C-alpha positions as protocol buffer text, in pm:
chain_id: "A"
residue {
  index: 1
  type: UNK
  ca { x: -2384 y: -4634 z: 4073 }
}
residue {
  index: 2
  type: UNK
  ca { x: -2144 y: -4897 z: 3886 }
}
residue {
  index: 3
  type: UNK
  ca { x: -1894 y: -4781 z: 3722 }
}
residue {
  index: 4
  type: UNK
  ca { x: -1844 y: -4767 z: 3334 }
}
residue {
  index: 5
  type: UNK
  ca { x: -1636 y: -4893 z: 3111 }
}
residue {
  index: 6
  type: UNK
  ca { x: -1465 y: -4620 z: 2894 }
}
residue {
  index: 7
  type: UNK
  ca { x: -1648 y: -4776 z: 2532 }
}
residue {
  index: 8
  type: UNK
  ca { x: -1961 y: -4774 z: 2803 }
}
residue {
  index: 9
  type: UNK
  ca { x: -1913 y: -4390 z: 2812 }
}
residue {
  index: 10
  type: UNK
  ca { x: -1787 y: -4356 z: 2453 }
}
residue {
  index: 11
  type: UNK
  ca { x: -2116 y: -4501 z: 2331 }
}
residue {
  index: 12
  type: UNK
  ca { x: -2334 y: -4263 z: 2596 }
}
residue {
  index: 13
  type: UNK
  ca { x: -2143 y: -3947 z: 2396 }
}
residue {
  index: 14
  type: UNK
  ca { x: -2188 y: -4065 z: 2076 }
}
residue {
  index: 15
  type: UNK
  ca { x: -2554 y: -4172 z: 2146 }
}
residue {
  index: 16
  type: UNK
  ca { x: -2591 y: -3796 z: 2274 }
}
residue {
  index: 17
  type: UNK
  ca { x: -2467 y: -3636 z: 2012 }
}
residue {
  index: 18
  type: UNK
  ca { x: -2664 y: -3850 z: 1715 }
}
residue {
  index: 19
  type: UNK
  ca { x: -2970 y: -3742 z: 1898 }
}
residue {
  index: 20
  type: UNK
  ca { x: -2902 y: -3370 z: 1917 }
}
residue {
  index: 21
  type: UNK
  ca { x: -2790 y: -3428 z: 1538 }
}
residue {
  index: 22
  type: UNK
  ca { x: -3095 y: -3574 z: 1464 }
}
residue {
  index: 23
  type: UNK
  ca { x: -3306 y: -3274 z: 1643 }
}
residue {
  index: 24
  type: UNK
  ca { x: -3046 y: -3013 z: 1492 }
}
residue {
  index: 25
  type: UNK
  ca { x: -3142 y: -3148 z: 1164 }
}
residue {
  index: 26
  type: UNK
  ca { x: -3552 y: -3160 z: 1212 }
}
residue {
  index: 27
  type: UNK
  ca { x: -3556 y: -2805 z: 1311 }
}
residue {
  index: 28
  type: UNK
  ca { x: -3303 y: -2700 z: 1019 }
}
residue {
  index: 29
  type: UNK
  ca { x: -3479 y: -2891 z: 788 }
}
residue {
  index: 30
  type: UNK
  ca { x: -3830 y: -2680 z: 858 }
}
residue {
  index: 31
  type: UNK
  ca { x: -3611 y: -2387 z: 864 }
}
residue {
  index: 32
  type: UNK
  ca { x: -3487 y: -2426 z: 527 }
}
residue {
  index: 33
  type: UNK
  ca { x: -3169 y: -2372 z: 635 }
}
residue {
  index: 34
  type: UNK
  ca { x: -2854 y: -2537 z: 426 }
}
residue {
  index: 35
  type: UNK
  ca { x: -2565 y: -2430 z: 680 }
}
residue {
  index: 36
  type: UNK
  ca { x: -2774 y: -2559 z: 1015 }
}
residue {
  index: 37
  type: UNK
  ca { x: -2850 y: -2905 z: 769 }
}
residue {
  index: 38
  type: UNK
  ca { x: -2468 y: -2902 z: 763 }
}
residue {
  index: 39
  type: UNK
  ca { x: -2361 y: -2853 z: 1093 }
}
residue {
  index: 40
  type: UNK
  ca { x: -2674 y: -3125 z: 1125 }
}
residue {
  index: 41
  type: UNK
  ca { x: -2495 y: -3387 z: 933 }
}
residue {
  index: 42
  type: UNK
  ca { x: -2153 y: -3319 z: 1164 }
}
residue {
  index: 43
  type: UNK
  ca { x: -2299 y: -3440 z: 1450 }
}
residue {
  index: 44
  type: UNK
  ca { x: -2483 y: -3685 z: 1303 }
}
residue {
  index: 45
  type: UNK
  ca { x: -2123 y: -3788 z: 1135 }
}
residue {
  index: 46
  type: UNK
  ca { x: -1934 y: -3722 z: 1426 }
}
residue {
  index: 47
  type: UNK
  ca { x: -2146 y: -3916 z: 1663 }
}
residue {
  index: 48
  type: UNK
  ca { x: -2154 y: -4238 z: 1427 }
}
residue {
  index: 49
  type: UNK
  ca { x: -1810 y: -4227 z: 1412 }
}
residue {
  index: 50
  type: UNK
  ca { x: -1774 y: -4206 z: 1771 }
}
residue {
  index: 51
  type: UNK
  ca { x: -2037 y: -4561 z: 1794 }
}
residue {
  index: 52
  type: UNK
  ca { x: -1861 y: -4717 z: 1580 }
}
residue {
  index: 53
  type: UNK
  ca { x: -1521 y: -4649 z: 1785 }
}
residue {
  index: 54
  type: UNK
  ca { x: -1680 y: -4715 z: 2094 }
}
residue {
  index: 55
  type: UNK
  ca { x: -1797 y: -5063 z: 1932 }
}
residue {
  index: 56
  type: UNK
  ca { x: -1484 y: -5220 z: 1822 }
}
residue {
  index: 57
  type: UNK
  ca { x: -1284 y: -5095 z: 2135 }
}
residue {
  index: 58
  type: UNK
  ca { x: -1562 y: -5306 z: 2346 }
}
C-alpha cells in the first residue's frame, strides 16, 4: 500500500463526508424533515470546505 500524502487523505475525508451529506440529505428530504435537511447541508458544507482545503494545500 503507498503511502498518502496528508491533502491525499484530506480529500478521502472530505470526499466521505459529501457523500454521506448527500445520502443524509436524500433520505431527509423524503422524510420531510427540516432539522435532518440541516444537519444535511453541514456535511455537505463541512466536507466542501474540507476539498477545497485539501486542494490548495496540494
Amino acid at each position: 500500500m503507498k503511502d498518502l500524502s496528508p491533502s491525499q487523505r484530506t480529500a478521502g475525508t472530505a470526499r466521505l463526508l459529501m457523500t454521506a451529506g448527500a445520502l443524509f440529505a436524500a433520505e431527509a428530504l423524503l422524510r420531510g424533515s427540516a432539522a435532518r435537511t440541516v444537519i444535511a447541508a453541514a456535511l455537505l458544507s463541512a466536507g466542501g470546505w474540507l476539498l477545497s482545503f485539501a486542494k490548495r494545500a496540494s
